[in-house]
Coordinates of C-alpha atoms in Angstrom, one line a residue:
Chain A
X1 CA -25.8 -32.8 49.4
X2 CA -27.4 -29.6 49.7
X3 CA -30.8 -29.4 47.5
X4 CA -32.6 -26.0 46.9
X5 CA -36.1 -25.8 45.8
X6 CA -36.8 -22.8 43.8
X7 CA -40.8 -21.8 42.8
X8 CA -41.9 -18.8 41.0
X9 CA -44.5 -16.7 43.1
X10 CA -46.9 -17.4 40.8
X11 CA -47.0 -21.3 41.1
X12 CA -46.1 -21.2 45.1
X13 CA -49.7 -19.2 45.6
X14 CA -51.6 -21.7 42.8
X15 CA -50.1 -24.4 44.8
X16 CA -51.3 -22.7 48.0
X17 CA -54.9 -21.4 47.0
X18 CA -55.4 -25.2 45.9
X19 CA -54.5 -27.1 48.8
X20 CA -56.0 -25.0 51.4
X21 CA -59.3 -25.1 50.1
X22 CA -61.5 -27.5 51.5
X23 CA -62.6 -30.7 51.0
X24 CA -65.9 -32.3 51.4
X25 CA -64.6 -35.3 53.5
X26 CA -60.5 -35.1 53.5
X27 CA -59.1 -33.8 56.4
X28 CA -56.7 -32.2 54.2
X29 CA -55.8 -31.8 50.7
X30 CA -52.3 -33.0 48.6
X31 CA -50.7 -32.0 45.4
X32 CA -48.1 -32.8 43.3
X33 CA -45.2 -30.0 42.2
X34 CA -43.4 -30.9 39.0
X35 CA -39.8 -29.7 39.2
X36 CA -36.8 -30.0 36.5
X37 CA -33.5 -31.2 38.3
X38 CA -30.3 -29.2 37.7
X39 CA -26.8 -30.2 39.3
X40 CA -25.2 -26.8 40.2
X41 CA -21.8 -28.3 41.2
X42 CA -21.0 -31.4 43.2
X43 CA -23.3 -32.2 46.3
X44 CA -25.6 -29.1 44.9
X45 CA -28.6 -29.3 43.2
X46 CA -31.4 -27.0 42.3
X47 CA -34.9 -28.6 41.7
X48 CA -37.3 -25.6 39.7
X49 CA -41.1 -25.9 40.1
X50 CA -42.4 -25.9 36.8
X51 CA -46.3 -27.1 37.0
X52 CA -48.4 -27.9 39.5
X53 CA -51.0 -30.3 39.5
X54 CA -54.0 -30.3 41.8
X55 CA -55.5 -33.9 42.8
X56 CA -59.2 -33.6 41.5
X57 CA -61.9 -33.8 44.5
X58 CA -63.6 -37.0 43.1
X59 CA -60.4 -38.9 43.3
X60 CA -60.1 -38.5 47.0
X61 CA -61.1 -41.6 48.8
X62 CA -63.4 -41.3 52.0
X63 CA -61.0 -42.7 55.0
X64 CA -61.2 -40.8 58.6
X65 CA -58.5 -42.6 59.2
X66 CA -56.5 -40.8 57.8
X67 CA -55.7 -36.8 56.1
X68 CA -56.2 -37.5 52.6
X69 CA -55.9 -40.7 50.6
X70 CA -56.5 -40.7 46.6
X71 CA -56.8 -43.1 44.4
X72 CA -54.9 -44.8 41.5
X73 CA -56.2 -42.7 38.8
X74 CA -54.6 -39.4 40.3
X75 CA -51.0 -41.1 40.6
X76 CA -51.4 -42.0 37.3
X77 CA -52.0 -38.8 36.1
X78 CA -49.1 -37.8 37.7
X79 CA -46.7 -39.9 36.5
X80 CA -47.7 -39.8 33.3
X81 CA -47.3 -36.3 33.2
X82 CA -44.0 -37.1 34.5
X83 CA -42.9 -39.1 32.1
X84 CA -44.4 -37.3 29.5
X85 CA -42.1 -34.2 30.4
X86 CA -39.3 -36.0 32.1
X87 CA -40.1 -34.3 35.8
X88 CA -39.4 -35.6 39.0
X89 CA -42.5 -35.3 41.1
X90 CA -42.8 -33.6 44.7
X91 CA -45.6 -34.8 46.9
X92 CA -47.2 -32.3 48.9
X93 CA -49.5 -30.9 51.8
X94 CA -50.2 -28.3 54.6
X95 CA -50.5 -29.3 58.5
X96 CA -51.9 -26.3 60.4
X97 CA -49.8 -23.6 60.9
X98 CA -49.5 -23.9 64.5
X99 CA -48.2 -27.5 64.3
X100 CA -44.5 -28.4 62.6
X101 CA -44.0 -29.4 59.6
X102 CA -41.9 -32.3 60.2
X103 CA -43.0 -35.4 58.5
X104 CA -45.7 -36.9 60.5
X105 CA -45.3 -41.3 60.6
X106 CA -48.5 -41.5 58.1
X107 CA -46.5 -38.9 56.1
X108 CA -43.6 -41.3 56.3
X109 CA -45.1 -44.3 55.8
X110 CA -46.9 -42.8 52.1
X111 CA -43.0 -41.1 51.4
X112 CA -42.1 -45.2 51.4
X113 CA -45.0 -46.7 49.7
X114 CA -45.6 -43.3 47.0
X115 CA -42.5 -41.8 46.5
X116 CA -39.9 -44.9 45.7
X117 CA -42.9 -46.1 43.2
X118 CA -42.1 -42.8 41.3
X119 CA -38.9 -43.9 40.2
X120 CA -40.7 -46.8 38.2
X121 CA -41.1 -44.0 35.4
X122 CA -37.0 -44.2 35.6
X123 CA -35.3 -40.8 33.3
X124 CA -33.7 -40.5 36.7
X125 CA -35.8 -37.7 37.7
X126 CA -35.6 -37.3 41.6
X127 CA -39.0 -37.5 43.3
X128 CA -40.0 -36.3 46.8
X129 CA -42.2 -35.0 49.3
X130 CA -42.6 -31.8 51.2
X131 CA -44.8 -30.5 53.7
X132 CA -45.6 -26.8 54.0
X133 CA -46.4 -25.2 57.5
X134 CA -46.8 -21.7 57.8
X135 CA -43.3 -20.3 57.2
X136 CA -41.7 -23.2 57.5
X137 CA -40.5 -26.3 55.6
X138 CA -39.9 -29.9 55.3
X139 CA -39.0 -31.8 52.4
X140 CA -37.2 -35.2 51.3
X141 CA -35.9 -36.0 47.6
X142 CA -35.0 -39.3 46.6
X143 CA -32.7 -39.7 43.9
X144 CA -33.2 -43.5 43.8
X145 CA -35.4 -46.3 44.8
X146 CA -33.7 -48.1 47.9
X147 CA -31.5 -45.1 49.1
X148 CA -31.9 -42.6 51.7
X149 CA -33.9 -40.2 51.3
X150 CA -32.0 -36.4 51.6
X151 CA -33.6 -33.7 53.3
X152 CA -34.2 -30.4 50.9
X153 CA -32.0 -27.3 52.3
X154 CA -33.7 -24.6 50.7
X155 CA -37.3 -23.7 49.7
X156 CA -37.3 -20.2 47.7
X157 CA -39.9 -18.1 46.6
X158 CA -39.0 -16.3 43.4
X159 CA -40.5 -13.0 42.5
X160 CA -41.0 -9.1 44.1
X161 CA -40.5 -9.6 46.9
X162 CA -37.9 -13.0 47.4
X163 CA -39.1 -15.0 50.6
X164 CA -37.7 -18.1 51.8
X165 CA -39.3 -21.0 53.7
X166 CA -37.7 -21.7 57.1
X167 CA -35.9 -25.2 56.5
X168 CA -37.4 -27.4 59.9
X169 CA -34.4 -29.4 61.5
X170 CA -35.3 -33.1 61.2
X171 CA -33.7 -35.8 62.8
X172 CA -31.1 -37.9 60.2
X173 CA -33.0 -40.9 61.6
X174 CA -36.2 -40.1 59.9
X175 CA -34.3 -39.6 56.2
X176 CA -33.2 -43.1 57.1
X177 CA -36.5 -43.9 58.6
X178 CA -38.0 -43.2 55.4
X179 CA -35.6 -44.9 52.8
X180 CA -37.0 -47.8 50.6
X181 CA -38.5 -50.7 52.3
X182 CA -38.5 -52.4 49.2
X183 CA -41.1 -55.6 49.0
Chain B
X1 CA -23.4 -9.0 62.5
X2 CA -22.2 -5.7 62.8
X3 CA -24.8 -3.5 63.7
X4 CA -22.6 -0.6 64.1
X5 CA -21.6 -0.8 60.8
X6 CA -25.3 -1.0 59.3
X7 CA -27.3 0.5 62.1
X8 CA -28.3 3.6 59.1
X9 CA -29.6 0.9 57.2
X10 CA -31.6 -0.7 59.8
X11 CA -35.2 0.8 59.0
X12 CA -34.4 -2.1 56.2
X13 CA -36.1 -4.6 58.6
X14 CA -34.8 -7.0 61.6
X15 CA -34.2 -9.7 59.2
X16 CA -32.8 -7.6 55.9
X17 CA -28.9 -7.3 56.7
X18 CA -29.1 -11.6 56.9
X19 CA -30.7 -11.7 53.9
X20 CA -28.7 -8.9 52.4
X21 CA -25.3 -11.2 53.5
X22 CA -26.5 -14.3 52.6
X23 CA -27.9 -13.2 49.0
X24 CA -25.8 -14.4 46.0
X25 CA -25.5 -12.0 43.0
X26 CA -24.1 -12.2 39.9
X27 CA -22.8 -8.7 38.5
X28 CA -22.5 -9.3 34.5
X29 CA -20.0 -6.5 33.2
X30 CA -18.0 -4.1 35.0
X31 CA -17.9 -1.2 33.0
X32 CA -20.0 2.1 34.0
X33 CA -22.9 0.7 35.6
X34 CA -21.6 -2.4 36.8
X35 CA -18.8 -1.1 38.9
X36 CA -21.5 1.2 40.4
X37 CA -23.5 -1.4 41.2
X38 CA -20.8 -3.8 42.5
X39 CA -19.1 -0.8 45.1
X40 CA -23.0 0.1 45.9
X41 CA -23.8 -3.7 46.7
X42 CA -20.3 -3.9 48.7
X43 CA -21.4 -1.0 51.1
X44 CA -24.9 -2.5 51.6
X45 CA -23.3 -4.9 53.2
X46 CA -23.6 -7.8 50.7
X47 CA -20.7 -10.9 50.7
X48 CA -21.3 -12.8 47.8
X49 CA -20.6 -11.8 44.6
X50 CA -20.3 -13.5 41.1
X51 CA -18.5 -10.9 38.9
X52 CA -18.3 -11.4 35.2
X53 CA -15.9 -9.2 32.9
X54 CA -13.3 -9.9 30.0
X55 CA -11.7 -6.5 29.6
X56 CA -9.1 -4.9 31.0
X57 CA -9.5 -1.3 31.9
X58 CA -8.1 1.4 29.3
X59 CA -8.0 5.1 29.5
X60 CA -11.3 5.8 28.1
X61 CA -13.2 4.0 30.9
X62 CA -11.4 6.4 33.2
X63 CA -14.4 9.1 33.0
X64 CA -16.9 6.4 34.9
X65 CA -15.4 3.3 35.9
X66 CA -15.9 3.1 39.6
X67 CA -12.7 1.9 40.8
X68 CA -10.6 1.7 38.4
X69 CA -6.9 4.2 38.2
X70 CA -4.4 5.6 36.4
X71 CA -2.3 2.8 37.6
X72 CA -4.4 0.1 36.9
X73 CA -4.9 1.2 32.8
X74 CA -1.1 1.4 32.8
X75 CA -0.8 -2.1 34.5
X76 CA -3.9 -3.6 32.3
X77 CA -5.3 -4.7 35.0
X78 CA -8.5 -6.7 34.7
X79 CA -11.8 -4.8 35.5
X80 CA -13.2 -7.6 37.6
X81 CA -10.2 -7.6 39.9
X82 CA -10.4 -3.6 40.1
X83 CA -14.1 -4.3 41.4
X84 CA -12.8 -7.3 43.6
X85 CA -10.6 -4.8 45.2
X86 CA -12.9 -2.9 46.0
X87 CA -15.4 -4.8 47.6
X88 CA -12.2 -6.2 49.5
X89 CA -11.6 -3.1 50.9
X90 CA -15.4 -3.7 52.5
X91 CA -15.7 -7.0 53.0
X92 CA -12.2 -8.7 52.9
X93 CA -13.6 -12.2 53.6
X94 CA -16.2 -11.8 50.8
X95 CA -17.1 -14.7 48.4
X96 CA -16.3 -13.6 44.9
X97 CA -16.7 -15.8 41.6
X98 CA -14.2 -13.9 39.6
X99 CA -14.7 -14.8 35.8
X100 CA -12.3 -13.3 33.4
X101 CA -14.5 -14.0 30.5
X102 CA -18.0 -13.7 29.0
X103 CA -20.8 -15.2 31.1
X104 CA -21.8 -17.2 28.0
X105 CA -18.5 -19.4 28.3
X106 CA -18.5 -20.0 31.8
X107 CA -22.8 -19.7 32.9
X108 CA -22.2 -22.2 35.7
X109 CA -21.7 -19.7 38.8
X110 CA -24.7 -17.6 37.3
X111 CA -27.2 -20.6 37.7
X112 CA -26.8 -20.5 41.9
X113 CA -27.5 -16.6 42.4
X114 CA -30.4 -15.3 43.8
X115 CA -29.9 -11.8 41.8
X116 CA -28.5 -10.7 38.6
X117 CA -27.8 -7.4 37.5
X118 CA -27.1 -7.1 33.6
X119 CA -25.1 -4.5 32.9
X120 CA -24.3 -5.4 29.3
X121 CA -24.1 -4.1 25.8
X122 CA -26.2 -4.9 23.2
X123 CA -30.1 -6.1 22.6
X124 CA -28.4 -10.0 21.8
X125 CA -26.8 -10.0 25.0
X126 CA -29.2 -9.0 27.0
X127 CA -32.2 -11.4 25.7
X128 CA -29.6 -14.1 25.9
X129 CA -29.1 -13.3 29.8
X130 CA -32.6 -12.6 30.6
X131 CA -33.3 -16.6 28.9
X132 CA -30.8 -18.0 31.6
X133 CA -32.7 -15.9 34.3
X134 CA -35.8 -17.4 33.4
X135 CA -34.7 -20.8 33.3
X136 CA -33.2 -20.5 36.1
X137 CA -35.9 -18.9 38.3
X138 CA -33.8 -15.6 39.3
X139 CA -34.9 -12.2 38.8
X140 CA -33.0 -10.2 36.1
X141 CA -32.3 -6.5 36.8
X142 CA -30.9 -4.7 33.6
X143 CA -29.8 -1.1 33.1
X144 CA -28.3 1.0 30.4
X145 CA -27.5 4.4 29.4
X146 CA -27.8 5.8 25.7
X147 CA -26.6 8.9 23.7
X148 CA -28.5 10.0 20.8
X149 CA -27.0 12.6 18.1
X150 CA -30.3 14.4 17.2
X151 CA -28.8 17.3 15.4
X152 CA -28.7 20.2 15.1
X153 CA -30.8 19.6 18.5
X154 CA -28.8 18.8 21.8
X155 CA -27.7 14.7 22.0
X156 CA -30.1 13.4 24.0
X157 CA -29.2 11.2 26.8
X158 CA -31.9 8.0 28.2
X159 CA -31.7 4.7 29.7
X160 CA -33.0 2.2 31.8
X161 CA -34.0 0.1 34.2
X162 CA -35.6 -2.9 34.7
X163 CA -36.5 -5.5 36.5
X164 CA -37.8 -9.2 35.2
X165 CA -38.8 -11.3 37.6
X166 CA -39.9 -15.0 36.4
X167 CA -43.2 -15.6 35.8
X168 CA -43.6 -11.5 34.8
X169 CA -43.7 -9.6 31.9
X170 CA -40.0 -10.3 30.1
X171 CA -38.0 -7.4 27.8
X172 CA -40.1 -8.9 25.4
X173 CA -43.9 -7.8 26.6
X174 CA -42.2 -4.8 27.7
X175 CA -41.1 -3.7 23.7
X176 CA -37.9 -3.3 25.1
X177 CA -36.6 -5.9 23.0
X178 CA -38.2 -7.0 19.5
X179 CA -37.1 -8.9 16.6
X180 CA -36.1 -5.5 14.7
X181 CA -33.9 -4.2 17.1
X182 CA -32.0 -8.0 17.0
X183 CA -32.1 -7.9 13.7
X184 CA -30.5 -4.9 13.3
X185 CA -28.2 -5.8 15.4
X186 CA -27.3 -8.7 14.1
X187 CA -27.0 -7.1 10.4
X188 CA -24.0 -5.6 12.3
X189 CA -22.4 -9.4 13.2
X190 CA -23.7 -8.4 16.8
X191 CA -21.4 -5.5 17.2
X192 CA -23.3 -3.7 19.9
X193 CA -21.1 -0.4 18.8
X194 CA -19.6 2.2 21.2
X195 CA -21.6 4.0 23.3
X196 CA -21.3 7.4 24.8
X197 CA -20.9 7.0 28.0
X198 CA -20.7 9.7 31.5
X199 CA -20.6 8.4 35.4
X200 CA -23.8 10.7 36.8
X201 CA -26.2 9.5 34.5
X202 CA -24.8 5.7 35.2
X203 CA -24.7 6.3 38.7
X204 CA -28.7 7.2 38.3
X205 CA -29.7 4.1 37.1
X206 CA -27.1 2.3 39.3
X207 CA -28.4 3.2 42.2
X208 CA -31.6 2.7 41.4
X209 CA -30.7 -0.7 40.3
X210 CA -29.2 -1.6 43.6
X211 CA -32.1 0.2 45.5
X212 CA -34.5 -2.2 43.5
X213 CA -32.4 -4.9 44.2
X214 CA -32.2 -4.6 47.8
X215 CA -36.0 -4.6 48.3
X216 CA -36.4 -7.6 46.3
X217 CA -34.4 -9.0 49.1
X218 CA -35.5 -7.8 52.1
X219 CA -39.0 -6.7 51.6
X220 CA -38.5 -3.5 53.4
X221 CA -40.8 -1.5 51.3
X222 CA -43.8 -4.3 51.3
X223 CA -44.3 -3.6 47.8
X224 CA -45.2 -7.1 45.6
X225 CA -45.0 -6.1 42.0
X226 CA -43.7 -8.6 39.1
X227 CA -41.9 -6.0 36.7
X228 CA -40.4 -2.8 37.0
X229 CA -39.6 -0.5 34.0
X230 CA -38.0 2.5 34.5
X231 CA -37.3 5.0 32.3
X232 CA -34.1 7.3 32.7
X233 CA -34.5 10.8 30.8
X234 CA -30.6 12.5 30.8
X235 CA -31.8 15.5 29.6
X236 CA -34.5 16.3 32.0
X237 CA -32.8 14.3 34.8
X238 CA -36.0 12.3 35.8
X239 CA -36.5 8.8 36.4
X240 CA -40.4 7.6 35.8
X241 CA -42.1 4.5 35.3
X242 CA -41.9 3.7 31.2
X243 CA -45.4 4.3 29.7
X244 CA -45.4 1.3 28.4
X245 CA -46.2 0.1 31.7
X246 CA -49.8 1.0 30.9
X247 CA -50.2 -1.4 28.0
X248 CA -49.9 -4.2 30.5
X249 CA -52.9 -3.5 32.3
X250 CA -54.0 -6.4 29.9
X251 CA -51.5 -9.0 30.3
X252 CA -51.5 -12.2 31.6
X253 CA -49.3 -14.4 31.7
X254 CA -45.3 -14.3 29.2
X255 CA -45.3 -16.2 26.4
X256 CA -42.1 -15.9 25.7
X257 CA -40.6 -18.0 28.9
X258 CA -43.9 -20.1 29.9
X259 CA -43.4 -21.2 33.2
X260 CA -42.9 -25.0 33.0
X261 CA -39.9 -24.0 30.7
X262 CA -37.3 -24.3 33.1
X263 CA -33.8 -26.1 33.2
X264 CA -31.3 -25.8 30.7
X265 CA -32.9 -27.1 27.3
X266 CA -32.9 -30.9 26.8
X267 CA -33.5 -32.8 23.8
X268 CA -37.0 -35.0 23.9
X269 CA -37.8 -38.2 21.8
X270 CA -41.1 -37.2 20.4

């Protein structure tokens, strides 16, 4: 299956100018990217950003264990607006651009706890996660709870200039690694 | 790579002729400017190509039809496989989407490119191509050549060319297209009419399309812009940036393909 993720410029540098601000106690900040899912062919699929949505600084919850955790009233949000708009919903945050962008196990553990609960808004949107380091890339979608995750091929930026993320090679054990654990 | 083959080329940038390879774009017509475009893009070294034409060539495309022959009007062959041929002659392990037919009955190769040109007749045609663009999320690059009677004055001779890149001003904000000029059109059952025609003045904006094209791919001249409108003036021979340009110093954002509509349009229970 090869997935490509396609942003215009203008929602790529929203996105960007949003999560690298800072925070006043998260390490780090998240987001979530609203795409519409087109199937281009078989085993080809094109996911286009079409809103982003910042998570609001008072629904961050203080944990130093941790990046960034938020609370109940942010996912909400999110998949209402999901549902709302029939979107899937793509999870996402920064590491530092010196470090990979490979899904960290924290990131891996929230892609089995967050993302499968996405598909509870069924529509048979696909939801996902990506992280964004530097130039380069990592992202999973999941096109239903209990299966593998797939990694996304492509990121594209569209507009004057186009640029393209670097897609990260990532281990097929981590898609796996990251499938539903269903309770 | 070849880098012998592109080594005039390589100011583009240490990454560009990748890019350039790897980029897939549509053509959409294969008349004047499109075979232009097409034997341009085949030189620059691209390799995959979705080509869109119905027709058949006929002895009055023989004064600007890149490509075609003698032979090939007496033959009927199809445009699109007189452009195939040439970029064969380039690039004989190319990728081409050949598509005998109007892009509206057969969108689906259009919807994985990276690039459009237009190349099309017609106001209809072109906003209808610009709206798959924008849903799509690929930049739209459309050109055209006019002839005006004006008498007793000299015809005159102007086109076109411009870029619309998603989330920028469309041919829309740009007054390029308005409800008027559809509807006029349309009083005419969409019959876009004949249009005078001549291979310098389509090689202008063909070029220029292409040139356009190619730095939206590679970067090389580190420009970021979100339109370009170029006007095309056959008479004088220059090519400058439309003054409408300046009545966007105001805008904002398109409302005529906001951003979250993307996707081919679905039906909603409200």
């Amino acid at each position: 299956m090869l997935i490509h993720l396609k942003l215009p410029r203008a929602l790529h540098d929203r996105m960007l100018h949003d999560l690298e601000r800072p925070h006043a106690f998260a390490y780090e900040r998240v987001g979530f990217l609203f795409v519409v899912k087109e199937t281009l062919g078989p085993g080809n699929l094109l996911l286009l950003g079409a809103e982003y949505q910042a998570v609001r600084d008072e629904n961050y919850i203080d944990d130093p264990d941790v990046g960034a955790k938020i609370n109940s009233a942010a996912i909400r949000s999110v998949m209402e607006r999901a549902m709302a708009c029939g979107y899937g919903i793509i999870h996402l945050h920064l590491h530092e651009k010196m470090y990979s962008s490979a899904f960290s196990k924290t990131d891996r553990i929230e892609f089995n706890r967050l993302i499968h609960s996405f598909h509870h808004i069924g529509g048979g949107a696909v939801h996902g996660a990506a992280v964004l380091s530097g130039t380069r890339f990592t992202a999973y979608a999941l096109f239903r709870k209990g299966e593998p995750a797939v990694q996304v091929s492509r990121l594209s930026i569209v507009g004057y200039p186009l640029s393209e993320y670097i897609a990260e090679r990532s281990s097929p054990w981590i898609a796996k690694g990251i499938a539903a654990k269903v309770s | 790579m070849d880098r012998e083959r592109y080594s005039r080329q390589s100011f583009l940038g240490p990454t560009a002729q990748t890019a350039i390879s790897k980029a897939r774009i549509a053509v959409i017509g294969l008349g004047g400017g499109g075979s232009h475009i097409a034997q341009q893009l085949a030189y620059v070294g691209v390799e995959n190509y979705v080509l869109y034409d119905g027709d058949v060539g006929k002895r009055w495309n023989l004064n600007r039809t890149i490509g075609l022959t003698l032979e090939d009007v007496k033959s009927e062959l199809p445009k699109v496989d007189a452009t195939i041929r040439t970029i064969r002659a380039l690039h004989p392990e190319a990728s081409v989407d050949r598509v005998q037919m109007r892009w509206q009955d057969r969108p689906e190769p259009l919807r994985s490119c990276d690039l459009v040109f237009g190349c099309v007749d017609g106001f209809a045609e072109r906003r209808e191509l610009e709206a798959c663009c924008r849903r799509y999320l690929i930049p739209y690059i459309d050109i055209g050549i006019d002839v005006h009677e004006v008498k007793p004055q000299p015809p005159v001779m102007s086109g076109q060319v411009i870029a619309s890149v998603p989330g920028g001003p469309c041919l829309f904000c740009l007054g390029f297209l308005n409800e008027e000029k559809l509807s006029r059109e349309a009083a005419k059952y969409g019959d876009a009419g004949v249009n005078p025609q001549v291979v310098w003045a389509n090689g202008v904006i063909a070029s220029t399309a292409v040139g356009i094209g190619v730095d939206m791919i590679t970067g090389w001249t580190k420009e970021q812009r979100n339109v370009v409108y170029l006007m095309y003036e056959g008479n004088k021979g220059t090519l400058k940036p439309h003054p409408r340009l300046r009545q966007l110093e105001t805008w904002q954002a398109c409302p005529h393909y906001p951003d979250n509509l993307v996707g081919d349009p679905k039906f909603t229970r409200l």
